[in-house]
Coordinates of C-alpha atoms in Angstrom, one line a residue:
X1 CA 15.3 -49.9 -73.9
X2 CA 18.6 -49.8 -72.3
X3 CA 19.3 -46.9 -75.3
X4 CA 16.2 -45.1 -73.8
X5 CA 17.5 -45.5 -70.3
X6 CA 20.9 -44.7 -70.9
X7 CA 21.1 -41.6 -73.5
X8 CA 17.1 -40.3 -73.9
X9 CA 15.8 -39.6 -70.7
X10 CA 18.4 -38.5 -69.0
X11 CA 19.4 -35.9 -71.8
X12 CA 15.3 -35.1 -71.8
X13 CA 15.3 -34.9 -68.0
X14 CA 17.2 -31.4 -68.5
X15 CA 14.7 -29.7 -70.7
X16 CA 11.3 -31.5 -69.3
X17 CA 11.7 -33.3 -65.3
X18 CA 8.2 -33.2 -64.7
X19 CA 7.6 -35.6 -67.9
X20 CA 10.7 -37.7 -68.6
X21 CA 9.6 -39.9 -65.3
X22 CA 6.5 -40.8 -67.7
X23 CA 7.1 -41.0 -71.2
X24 CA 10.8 -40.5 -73.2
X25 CA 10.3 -38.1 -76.4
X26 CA 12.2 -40.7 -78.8
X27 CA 11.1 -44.1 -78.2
X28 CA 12.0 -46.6 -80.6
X29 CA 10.9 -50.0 -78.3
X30 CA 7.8 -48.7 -79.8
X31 CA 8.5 -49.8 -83.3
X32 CA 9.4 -53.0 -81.5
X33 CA 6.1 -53.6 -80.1
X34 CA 4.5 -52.8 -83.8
X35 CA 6.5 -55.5 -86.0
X36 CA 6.2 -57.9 -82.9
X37 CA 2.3 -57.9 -83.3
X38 CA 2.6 -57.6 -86.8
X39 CA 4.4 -60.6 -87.1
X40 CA 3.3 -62.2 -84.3
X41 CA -0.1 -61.8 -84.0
X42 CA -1.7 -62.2 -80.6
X43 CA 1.4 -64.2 -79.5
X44 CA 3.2 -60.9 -79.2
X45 CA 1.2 -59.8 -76.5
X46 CA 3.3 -62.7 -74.1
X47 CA 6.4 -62.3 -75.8
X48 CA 6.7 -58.6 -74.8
X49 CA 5.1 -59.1 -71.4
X50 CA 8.3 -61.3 -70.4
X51 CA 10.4 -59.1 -72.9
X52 CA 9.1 -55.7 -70.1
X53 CA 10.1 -58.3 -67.1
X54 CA 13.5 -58.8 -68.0
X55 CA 13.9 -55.2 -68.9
X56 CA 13.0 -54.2 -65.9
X57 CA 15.1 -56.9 -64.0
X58 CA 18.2 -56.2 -65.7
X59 CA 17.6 -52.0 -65.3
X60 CA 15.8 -51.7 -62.4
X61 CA 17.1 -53.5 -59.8
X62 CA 15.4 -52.0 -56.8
X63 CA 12.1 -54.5 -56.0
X64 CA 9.4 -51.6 -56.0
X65 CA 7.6 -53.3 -58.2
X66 CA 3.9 -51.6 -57.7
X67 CA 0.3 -52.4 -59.4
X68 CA 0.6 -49.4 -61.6
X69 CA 3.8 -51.1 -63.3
X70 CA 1.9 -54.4 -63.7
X71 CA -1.1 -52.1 -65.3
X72 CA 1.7 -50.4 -67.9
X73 CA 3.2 -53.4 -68.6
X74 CA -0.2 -55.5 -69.8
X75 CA -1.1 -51.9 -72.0
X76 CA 2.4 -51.8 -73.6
X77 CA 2.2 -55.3 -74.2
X78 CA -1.2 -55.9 -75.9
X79 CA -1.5 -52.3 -77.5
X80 CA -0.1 -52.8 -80.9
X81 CA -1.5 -56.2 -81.4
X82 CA -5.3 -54.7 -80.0
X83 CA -4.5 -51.5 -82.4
X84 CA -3.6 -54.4 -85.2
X85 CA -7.2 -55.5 -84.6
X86 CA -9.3 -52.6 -84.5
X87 CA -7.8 -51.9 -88.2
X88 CA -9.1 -55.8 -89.0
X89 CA -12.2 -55.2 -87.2
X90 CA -12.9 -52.3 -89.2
X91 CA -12.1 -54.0 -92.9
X92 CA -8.2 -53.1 -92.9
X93 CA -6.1 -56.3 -92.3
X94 CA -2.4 -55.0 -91.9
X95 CA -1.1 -58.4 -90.3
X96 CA 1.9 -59.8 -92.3
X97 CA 0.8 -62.4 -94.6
X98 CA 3.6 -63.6 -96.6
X99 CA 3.7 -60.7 -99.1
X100 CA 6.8 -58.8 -99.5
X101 CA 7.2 -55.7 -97.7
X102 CA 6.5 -52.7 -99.8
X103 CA 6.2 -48.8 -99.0
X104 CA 3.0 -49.1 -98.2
X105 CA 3.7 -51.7 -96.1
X106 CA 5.4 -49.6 -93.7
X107 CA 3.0 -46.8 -94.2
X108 CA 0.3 -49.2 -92.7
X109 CA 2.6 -49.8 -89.8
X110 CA 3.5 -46.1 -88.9
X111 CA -0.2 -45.6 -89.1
X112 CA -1.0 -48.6 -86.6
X113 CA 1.9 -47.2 -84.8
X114 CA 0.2 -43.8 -84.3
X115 CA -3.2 -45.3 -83.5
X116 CA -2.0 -47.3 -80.9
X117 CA 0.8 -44.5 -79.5
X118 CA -2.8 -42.7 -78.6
X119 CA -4.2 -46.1 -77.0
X120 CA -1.1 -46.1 -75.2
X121 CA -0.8 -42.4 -74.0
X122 CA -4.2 -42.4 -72.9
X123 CA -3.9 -46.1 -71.0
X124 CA -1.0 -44.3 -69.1
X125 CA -2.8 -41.0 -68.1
X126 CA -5.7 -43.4 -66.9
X127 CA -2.9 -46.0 -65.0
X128 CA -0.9 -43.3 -63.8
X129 CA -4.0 -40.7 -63.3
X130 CA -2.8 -40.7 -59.2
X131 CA 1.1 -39.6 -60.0
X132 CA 0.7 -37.8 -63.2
X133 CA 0.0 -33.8 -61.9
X134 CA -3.7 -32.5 -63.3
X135 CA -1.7 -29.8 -65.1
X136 CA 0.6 -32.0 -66.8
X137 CA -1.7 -34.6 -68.5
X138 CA -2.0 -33.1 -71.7
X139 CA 1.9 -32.5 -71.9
X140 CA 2.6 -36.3 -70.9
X141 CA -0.2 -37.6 -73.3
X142 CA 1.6 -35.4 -75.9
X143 CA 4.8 -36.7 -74.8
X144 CA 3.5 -40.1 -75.2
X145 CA 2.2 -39.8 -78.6
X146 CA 5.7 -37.9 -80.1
X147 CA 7.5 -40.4 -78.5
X148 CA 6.3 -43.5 -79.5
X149 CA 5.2 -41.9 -83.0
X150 CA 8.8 -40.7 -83.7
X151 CA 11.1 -43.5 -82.0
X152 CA 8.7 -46.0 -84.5
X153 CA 9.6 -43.7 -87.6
X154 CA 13.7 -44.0 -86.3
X155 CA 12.9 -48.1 -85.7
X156 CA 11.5 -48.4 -89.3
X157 CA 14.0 -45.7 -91.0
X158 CA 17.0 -47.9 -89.4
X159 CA 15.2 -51.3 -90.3
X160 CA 14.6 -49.8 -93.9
X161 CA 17.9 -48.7 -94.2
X162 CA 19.1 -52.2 -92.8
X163 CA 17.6 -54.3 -95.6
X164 CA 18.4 -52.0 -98.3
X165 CA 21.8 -52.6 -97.1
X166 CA 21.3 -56.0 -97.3
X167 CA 19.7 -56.6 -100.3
X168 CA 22.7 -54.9 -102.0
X169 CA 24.9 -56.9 -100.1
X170 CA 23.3 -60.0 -101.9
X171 CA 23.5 -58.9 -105.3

């Protein structure tokens, strides 16, 4: 987050103001919130409620603390683990279960990542439906989706790239 905060938006804030106050166009805490629930299960959804309160304690230290943040921070909390069961409800268990990780495994998460960037985009336009301009909806839902969608591809392609080095560092 502090990445996000520090180096994305504020080199995004040049090229598109009236979205960067919404949604950053690379946002790997997204990839985050995916292996959280994947790991986690349901017991994610706490962990990054209280992970979203210290964040925003330790960058935001101004108390204007309103509803809408409260709203955003429940969605971005349970969306991956409720995205995570939609796929179960539907016959498509991607929870971890012991396996070892495979390509496919991380093909099931980038698609669980997509699915639930859309839950997420559209929770945001609905939260933020008051602040977020009629004629820029579309462009922040887009936002939202690219975002999330690509900062989870540069979480995984890092985390990948981390245990490869890893497992050569064993051998």
């Amino acid at each position: 987050m502090i990445l996000v905060e520090l180096v994305i938006v504020p080199a995004q804030k040049n090229f598109l103001p009236e979205i960067t106050t919404f949604a950053a166009l690379i946002f790997p805490v997204h990839g985050v919130r995916v292996i959280a629930a994947w790991l986690f299960g349901i017991w994610s959804v706490l962990y990054l409620f209280i992970a979203n309160i210290i964040m925003y304690l330790i960058l935001y230290s101004e108390n204007d603390l309103s509803i809408n943040s409260f709203y955003a921070w429940c969605l971005v909390s349970a969306v991956a683990w409720f995205s995570f069961e939609i796929f179960r409800f539907c016959g498509l268990n991607f929870y971890e279960n012991g396996r070892s990780i495979t390509s496919n495994t991380w093909r099931h998460l980038m698609l669980v990542a997509f699915f639930s960037s859309v839950l997420n985009s559209l929770g945001h336009n609905i939260i933020y439906a008051k602040e977020i301009l009629p004629e820029n909806s579309f462009n922040t839902l887009l936002a939202f989706i690219i975002g999330d969608t690509l900062g989870t591809f540069i979480c995984f392609m890092l985390l990948i790239g981390a245990f490869r080095f890893l497992r050569t560092m064993g051998k």
